[in-house]
Coordinates of C-alpha atoms and ligand atoms in Angstrom, one line a residue:
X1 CA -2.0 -2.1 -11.7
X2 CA -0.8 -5.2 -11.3
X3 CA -2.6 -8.9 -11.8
X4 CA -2.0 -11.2 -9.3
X5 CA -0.5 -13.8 -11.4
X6 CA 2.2 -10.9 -12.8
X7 CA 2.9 -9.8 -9.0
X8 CA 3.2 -13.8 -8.2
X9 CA 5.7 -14.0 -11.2
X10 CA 7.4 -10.9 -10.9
X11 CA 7.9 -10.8 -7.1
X12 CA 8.2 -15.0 -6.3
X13 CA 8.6 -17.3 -9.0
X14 CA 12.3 -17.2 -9.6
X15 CA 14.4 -18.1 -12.5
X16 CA 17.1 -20.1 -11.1
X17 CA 16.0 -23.6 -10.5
X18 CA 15.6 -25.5 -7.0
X19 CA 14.8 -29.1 -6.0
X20 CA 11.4 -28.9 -5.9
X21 CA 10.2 -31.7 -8.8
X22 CA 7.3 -28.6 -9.6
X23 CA 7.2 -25.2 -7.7
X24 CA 5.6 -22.2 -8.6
X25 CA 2.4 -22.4 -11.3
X26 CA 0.5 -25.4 -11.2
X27 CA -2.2 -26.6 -8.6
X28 CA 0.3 -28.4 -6.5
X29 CA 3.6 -28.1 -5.9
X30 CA 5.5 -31.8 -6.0
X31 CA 8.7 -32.7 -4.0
X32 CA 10.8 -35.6 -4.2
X33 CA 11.5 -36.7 -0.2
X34 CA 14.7 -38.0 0.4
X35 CA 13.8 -41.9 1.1
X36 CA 13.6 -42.9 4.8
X37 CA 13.4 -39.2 6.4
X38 CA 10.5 -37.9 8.0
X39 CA 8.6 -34.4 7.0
X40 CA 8.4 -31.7 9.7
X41 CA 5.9 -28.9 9.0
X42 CA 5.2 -25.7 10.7
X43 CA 3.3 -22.7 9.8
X44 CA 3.5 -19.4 11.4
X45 CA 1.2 -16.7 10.5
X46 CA 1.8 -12.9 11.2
X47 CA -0.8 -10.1 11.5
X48 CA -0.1 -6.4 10.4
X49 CA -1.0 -4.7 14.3
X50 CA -0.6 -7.7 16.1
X51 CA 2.8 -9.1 14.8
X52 CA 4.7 -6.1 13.3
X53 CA 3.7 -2.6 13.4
X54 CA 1.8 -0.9 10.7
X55 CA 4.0 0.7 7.8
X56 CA 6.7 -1.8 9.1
X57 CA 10.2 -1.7 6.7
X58 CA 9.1 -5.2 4.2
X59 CA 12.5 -5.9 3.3
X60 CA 12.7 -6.8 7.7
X61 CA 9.2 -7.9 7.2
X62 CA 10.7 -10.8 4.6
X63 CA 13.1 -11.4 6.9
X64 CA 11.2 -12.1 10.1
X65 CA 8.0 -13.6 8.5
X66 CA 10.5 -16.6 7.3
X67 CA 12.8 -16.6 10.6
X68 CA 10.0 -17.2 12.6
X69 CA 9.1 -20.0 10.7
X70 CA 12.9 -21.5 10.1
X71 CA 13.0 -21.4 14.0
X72 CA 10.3 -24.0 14.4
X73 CA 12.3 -26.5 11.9
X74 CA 15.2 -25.5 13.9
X75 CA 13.6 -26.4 17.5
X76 CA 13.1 -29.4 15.8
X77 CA 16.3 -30.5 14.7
X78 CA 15.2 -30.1 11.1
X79 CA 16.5 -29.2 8.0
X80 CA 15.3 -27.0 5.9
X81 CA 13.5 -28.1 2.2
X82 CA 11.1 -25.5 1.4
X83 CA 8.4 -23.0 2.2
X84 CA 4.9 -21.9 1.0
X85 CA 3.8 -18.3 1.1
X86 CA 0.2 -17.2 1.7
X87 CA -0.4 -13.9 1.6
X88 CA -3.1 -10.7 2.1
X89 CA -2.1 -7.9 1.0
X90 CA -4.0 -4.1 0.8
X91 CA -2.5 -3.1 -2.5
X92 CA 0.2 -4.1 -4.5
X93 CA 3.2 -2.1 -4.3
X94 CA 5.8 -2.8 -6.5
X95 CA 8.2 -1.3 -3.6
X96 CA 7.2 -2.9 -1.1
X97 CA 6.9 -6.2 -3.2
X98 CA 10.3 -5.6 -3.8
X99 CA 11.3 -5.2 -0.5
X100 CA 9.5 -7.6 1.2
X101 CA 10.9 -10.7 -1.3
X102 CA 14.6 -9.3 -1.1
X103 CA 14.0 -9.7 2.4
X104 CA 12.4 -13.2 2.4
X105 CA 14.7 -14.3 -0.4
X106 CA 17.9 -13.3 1.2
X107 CA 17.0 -15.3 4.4
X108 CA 15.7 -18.6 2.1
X109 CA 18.8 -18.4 0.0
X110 CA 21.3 -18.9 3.5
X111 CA 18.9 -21.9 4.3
X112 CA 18.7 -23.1 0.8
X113 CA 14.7 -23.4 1.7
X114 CA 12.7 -22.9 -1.8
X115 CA 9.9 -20.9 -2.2
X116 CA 7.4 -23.4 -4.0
X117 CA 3.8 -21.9 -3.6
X118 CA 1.5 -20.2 -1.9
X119 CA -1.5 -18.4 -1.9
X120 CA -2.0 -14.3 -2.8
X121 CA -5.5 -12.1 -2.1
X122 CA -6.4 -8.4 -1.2
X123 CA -7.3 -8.0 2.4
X124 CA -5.4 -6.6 5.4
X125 CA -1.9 -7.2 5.8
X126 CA -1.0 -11.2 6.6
X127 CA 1.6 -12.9 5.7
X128 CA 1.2 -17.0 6.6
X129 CA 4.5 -18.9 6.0
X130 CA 4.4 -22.7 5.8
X131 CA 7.4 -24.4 6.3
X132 CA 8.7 -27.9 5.4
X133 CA 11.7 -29.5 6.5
X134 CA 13.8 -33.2 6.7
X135 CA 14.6 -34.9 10.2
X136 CA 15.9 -38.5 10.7
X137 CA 13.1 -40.6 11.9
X138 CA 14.1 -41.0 16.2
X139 CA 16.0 -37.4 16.0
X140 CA 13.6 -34.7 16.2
X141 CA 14.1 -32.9 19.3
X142 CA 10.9 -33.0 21.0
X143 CA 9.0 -30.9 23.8
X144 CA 8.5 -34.3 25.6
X145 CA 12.0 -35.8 25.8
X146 CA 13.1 -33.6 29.1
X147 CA 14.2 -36.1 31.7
X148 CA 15.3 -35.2 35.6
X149 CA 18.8 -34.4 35.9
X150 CA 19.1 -33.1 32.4
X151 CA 20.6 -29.6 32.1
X152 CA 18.8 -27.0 30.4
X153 CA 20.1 -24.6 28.0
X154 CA 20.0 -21.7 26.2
X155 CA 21.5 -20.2 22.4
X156 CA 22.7 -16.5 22.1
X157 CA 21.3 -13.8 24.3
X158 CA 17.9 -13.7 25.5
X159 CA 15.9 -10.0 26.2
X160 CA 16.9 -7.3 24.0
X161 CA 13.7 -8.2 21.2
X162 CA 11.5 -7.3 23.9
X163 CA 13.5 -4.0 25.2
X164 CA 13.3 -2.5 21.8
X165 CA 9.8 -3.2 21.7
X166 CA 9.4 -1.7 25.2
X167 CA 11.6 1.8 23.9
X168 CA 9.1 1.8 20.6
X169 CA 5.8 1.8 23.4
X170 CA 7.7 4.1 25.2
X171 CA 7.5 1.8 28.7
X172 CA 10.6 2.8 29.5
X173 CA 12.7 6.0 28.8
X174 CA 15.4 4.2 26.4
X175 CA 18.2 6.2 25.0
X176 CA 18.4 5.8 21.0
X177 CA 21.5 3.9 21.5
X178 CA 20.2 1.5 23.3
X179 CA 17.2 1.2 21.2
X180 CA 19.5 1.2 17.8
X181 CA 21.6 -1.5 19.5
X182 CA 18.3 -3.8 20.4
X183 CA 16.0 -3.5 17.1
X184 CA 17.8 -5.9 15.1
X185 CA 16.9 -8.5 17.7
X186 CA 13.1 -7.7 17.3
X187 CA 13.2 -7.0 13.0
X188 CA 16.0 -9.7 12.2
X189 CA 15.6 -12.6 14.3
X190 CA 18.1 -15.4 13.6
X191 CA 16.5 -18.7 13.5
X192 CA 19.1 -21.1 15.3
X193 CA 19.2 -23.9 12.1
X194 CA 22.4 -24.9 12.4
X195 CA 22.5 -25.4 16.4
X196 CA 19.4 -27.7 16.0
X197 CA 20.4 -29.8 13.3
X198 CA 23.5 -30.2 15.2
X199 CA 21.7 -31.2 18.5
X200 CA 19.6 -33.7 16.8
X201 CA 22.0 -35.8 15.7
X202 CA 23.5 -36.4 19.1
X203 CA 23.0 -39.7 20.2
X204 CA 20.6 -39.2 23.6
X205 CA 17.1 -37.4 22.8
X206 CA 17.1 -34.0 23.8
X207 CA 14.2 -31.5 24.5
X208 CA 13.9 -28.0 22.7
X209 CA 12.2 -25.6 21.4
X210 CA 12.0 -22.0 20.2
X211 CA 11.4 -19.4 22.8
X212 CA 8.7 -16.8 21.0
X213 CA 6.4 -16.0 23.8
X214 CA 9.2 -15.4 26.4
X215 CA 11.5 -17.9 28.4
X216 CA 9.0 -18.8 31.1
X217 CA 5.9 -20.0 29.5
X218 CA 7.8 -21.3 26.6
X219 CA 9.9 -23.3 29.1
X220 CA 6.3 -24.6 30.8
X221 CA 6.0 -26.2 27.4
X222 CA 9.1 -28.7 28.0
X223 CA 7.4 -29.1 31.5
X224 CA 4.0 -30.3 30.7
X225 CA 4.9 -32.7 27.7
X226 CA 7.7 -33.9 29.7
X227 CA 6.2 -34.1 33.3
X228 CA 8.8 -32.6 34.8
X229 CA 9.4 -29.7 36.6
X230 CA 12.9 -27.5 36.8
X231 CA 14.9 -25.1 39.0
X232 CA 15.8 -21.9 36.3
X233 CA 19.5 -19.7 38.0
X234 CA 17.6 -16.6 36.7
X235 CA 21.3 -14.7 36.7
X236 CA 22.8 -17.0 34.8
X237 CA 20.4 -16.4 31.2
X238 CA 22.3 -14.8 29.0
X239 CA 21.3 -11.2 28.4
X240 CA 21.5 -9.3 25.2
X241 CA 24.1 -6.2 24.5
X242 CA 21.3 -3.9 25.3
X243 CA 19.5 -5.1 27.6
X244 CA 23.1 -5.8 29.9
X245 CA 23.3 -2.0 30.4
X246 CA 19.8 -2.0 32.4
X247 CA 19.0 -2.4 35.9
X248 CA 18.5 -5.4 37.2
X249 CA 15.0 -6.2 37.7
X250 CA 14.4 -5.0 34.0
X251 CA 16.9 -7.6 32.9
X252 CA 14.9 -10.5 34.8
X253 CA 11.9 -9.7 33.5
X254 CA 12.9 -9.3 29.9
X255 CA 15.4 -12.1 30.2
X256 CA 12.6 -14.5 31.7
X257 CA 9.3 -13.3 30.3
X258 CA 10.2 -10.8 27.1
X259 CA 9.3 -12.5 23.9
X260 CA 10.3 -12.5 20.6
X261 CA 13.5 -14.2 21.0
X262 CA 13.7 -17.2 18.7
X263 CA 16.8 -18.4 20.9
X264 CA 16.7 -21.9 21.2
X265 CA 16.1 -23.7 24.4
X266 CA 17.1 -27.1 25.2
X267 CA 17.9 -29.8 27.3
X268 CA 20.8 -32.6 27.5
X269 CA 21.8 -35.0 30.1
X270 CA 24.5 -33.6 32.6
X271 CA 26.9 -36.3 31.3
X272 CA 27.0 -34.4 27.6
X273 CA 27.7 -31.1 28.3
X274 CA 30.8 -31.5 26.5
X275 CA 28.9 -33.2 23.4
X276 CA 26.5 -30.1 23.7
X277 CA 29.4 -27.3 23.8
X278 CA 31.1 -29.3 20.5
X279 CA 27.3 -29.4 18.6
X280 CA 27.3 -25.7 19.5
X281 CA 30.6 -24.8 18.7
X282 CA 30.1 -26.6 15.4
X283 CA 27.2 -24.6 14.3
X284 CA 29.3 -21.1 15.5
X285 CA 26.3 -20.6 18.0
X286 CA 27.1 -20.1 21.5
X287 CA 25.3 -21.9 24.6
X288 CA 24.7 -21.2 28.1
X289 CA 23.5 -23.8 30.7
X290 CA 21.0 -22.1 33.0
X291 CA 19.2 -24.7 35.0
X292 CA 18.3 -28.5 35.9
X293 CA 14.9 -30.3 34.6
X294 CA 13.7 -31.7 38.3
X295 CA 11.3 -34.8 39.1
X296 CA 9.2 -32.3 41.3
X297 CA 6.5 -30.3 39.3
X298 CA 6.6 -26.8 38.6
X299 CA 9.0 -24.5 37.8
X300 CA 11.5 -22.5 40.8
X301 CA 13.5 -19.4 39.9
X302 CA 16.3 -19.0 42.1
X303 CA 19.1 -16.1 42.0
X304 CA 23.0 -16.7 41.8
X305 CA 23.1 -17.5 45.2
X306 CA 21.0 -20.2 45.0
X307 CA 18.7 -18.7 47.3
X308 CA 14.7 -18.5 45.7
X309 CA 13.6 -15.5 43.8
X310 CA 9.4 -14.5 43.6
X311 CA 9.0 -13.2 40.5
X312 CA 5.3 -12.7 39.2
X313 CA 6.5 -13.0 35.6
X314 CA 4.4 -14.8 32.9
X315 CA 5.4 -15.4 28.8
X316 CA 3.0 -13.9 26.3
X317 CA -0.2 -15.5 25.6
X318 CA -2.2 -13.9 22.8
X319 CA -5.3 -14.0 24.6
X320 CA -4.6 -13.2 28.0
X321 CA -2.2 -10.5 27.4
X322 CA 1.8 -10.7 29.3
Ligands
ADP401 P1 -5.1 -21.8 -7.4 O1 -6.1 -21.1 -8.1 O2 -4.9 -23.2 -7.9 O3 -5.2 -21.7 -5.9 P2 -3.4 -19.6 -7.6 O4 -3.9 -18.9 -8.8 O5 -3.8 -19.2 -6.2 O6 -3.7 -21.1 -7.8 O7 -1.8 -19.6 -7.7 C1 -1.1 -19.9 -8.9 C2 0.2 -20.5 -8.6 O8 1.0 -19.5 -8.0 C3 0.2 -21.7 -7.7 O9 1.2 -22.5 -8.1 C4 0.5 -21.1 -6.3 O10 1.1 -22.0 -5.5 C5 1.4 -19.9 -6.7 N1 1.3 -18.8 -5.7 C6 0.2 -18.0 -5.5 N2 0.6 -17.0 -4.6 C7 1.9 -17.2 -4.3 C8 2.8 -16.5 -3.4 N3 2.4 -15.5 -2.7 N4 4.0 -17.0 -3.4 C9 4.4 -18.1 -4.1 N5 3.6 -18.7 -4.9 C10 2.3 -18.3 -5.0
MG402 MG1 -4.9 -20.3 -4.8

C-alpha cells in the first residue's frame, strides 16, 4: 500500500522543472508574478455521482477535472500559470493514479499550467482543482461589461455534451453512433484558452463567460451583472455533429439549456465583428454571432424568421434540478 507522500511523489511531483519559485513539498508553494499583472483564480470542484459517473475512465477524469477549471481562466481572458490539486480518493490505485495524472498532465502540459500543490486524503471520490492565471490589469473579460447593441457570440458547437449524457440515461433512444460521435464533448471538454486570451486583448471590454450549466442560465449571468437584457436567434447556435442529425426541438433544447459545454460565450460591439472573427481565427477557434445584448430586461428567443419562440427551457442549477 501506498503512503500518501509516495502516491504524491510518484503520481504528481514531476521531475522536469517549471516556473514555480517552489512547487511540490513544502508548506507553501511560492510563485514569482510577473510585475504589473493581475492574478485570476478559480476553483472548480467535481464530485464522483454528481459530476462524472462512478467507475468513470481517470485518464478522461484528468482531463475534464482540469478543462473545467482552464475554461474559467479562459472566460476570463487569462492565461494560464498554474494549478493546485486537492483530492479524496477511496483507495489508492496505482492504475487509476496513473491514469488519472496522464490525463491531467497531458492537458497542463498544452497550457504549460504547472501543477504546484495540493491537498490528498481518503474519502469518496473528489477531485477540487484550483486554478491560477495572468490577465493585464483593465482586460479581463467580465460578466458585467455587456452593453446594448453589442453582439453576442458563441465558440465551437454547443449541445452534443448534453446528448451523450441524455443516450447514457437512456432519455432518448440514441444509436451508438451518435452516442460514440457525442462523448468526447461530455469526457474531453476543450477549454477555449486561446480564444479568450485573444478576446482580451482587444481594445473595447467585452463580456464572457464559460457556458457549464447550459446556454440560457449561463447567458442570464451576462444579463444581471450587466443590466441588460438580449434577443437570442435560437437557429442560429451552433449545434454539435451529433446533435445536428436530431429533430429539431431536441436541438433547441440541448442547444439552449444542455450543459456541460465549456464553449465560450461572449459579447463585442457590432462595429468589431471583424476584430472578433481575426481574434478567433487567430486562436484556430471558430465563432458564431447569435444574438444582440438589448436595453430592455430579460431575455427573448426568437426563431430564424425572427418571429418569437416559447420555449420553457432553464440551464442547470444544482439545487433545483434542469
Ligand atoms: P501539509 O501537511 O502542509 O498540508 P501535505 O502533507 O498535505 O502538506 O502535502 C505535502 C506536499 O505535497 C505539499 O507541498 C502539498 O502541496 C503537496 N501535495 C499534497 N497532495 C497533493 C496533490 N494531490 N497534488 C499535488 N501536490 C500535492
Ligand atoms: Mg495538507
Amino acid at each position: 500500500m501506498l503512503s500518501e507522500f509516495d502516491l504524491i511523489k510518484h503520481y504528481f511531483r514531476r521531475a522536469r522543472a517549471g516556473h514555480a519559485v517552489l512547487g511540490i513539498g513544502d508548506d507553501c508553494a511560492l510563485l514569482a508574478p510577473t510585475p504589473g499583472m493581475q492574478t485570476a483564480i478559480s476553483t472548480d470542484m467535481l464530485i464522483e455521482g454528481r459530476h462524472f459517473f462512478a467507475g468513470a475512465d481517470p485518464r478522461m477524469l484528468g482531463h475534464k477535472c482540469l478543462a473545467v477549471n482552464l475554461s474559467d481562466l479562459a472566460a476570463m481572458g487569462a492565461r494560464p500559470v498554474g494549478f493546485t490539486l486537492a483530492l479524496s480518493l477511496p483507495g489508492a490505485d496505482p492504475d487509476w493514479l496513473e491514469a488519472f495524472s496522464a490525463g491531467m498532465f497531458a492537458l497542463a502540459d498544452l497550457h504549460d499550467c504547472e501543477l504546484v500543490g495540493g491537498d490528498t486524503t481518503r474519502g469518496p471520490l473528489v477531485v477540487c482543482i484550483t486554478v491560477f492565471g495572468e490577465i493585464a490589469p483593465g482586460h479581463a473579460l467580465r460578466r458585467d461589461a455587456a452593453r446594448a447593441g453589442h453582439d453576442i457570440w458563441i465558440s465551437g458547437t454547443l449541445g452534443d455534451a448534453r446528448l451523450a449524457l441524455a443516450g447514457y440515461w437512456k432519455e432518448i433512444a440514441l444509436q451508438p453512433e451518435a452516442l460514440a460521435l457525442a462523448a468526447p464533448r461530455m469526457h474531453l471538454p476543450t477549454p477555449r484558452v486561446a480564444l479568450g486570451r485573444a478576446l482580451a486583448v482587444l481594445p473595447t471590454a467585452h463580456a464572457a463567460l464559460d457556458i457549464s450549466d447550459g446556454l440560457i442560465g449561463d447567458l442570464a449571468h451576462i444579463l444581471d451583472a450587466s443590466k441588460v437584457g438580449a434577443t437570442l436567434d435560437v437557429d442560429a447556435l451552433p449545434v454539435g455533429p451529433a446533435l445536428a442529425r436530431q429533430p429539431l426541438a431536441l436541438r433547441r433544447r440541448f442547444t439552449l439549456a444542455g450543459g456541460d459545454d465549456y464553449e465560450l460565450c461572449f459579447t463585442a460591439p457590432a462595429g468589431e465583428r471583424a476584430a472578433v472573427l481575426a481574434a478567433a481565427g487567430s486562436a484556430g477557434t471558430p465563432v458564431t454571432r447569435v444574438g444582440t445584448i438589448d436595453a430592455q430586461p430579460g431575455l427573448r428567443l426568437v426563431d430564424a424568421a425572427g418571429q418569437a419562440l416559447a420555449m420553457d427551457v432553464r440551464g442547470w442549477d444544482h439545487f433545483g434540478g434542469e
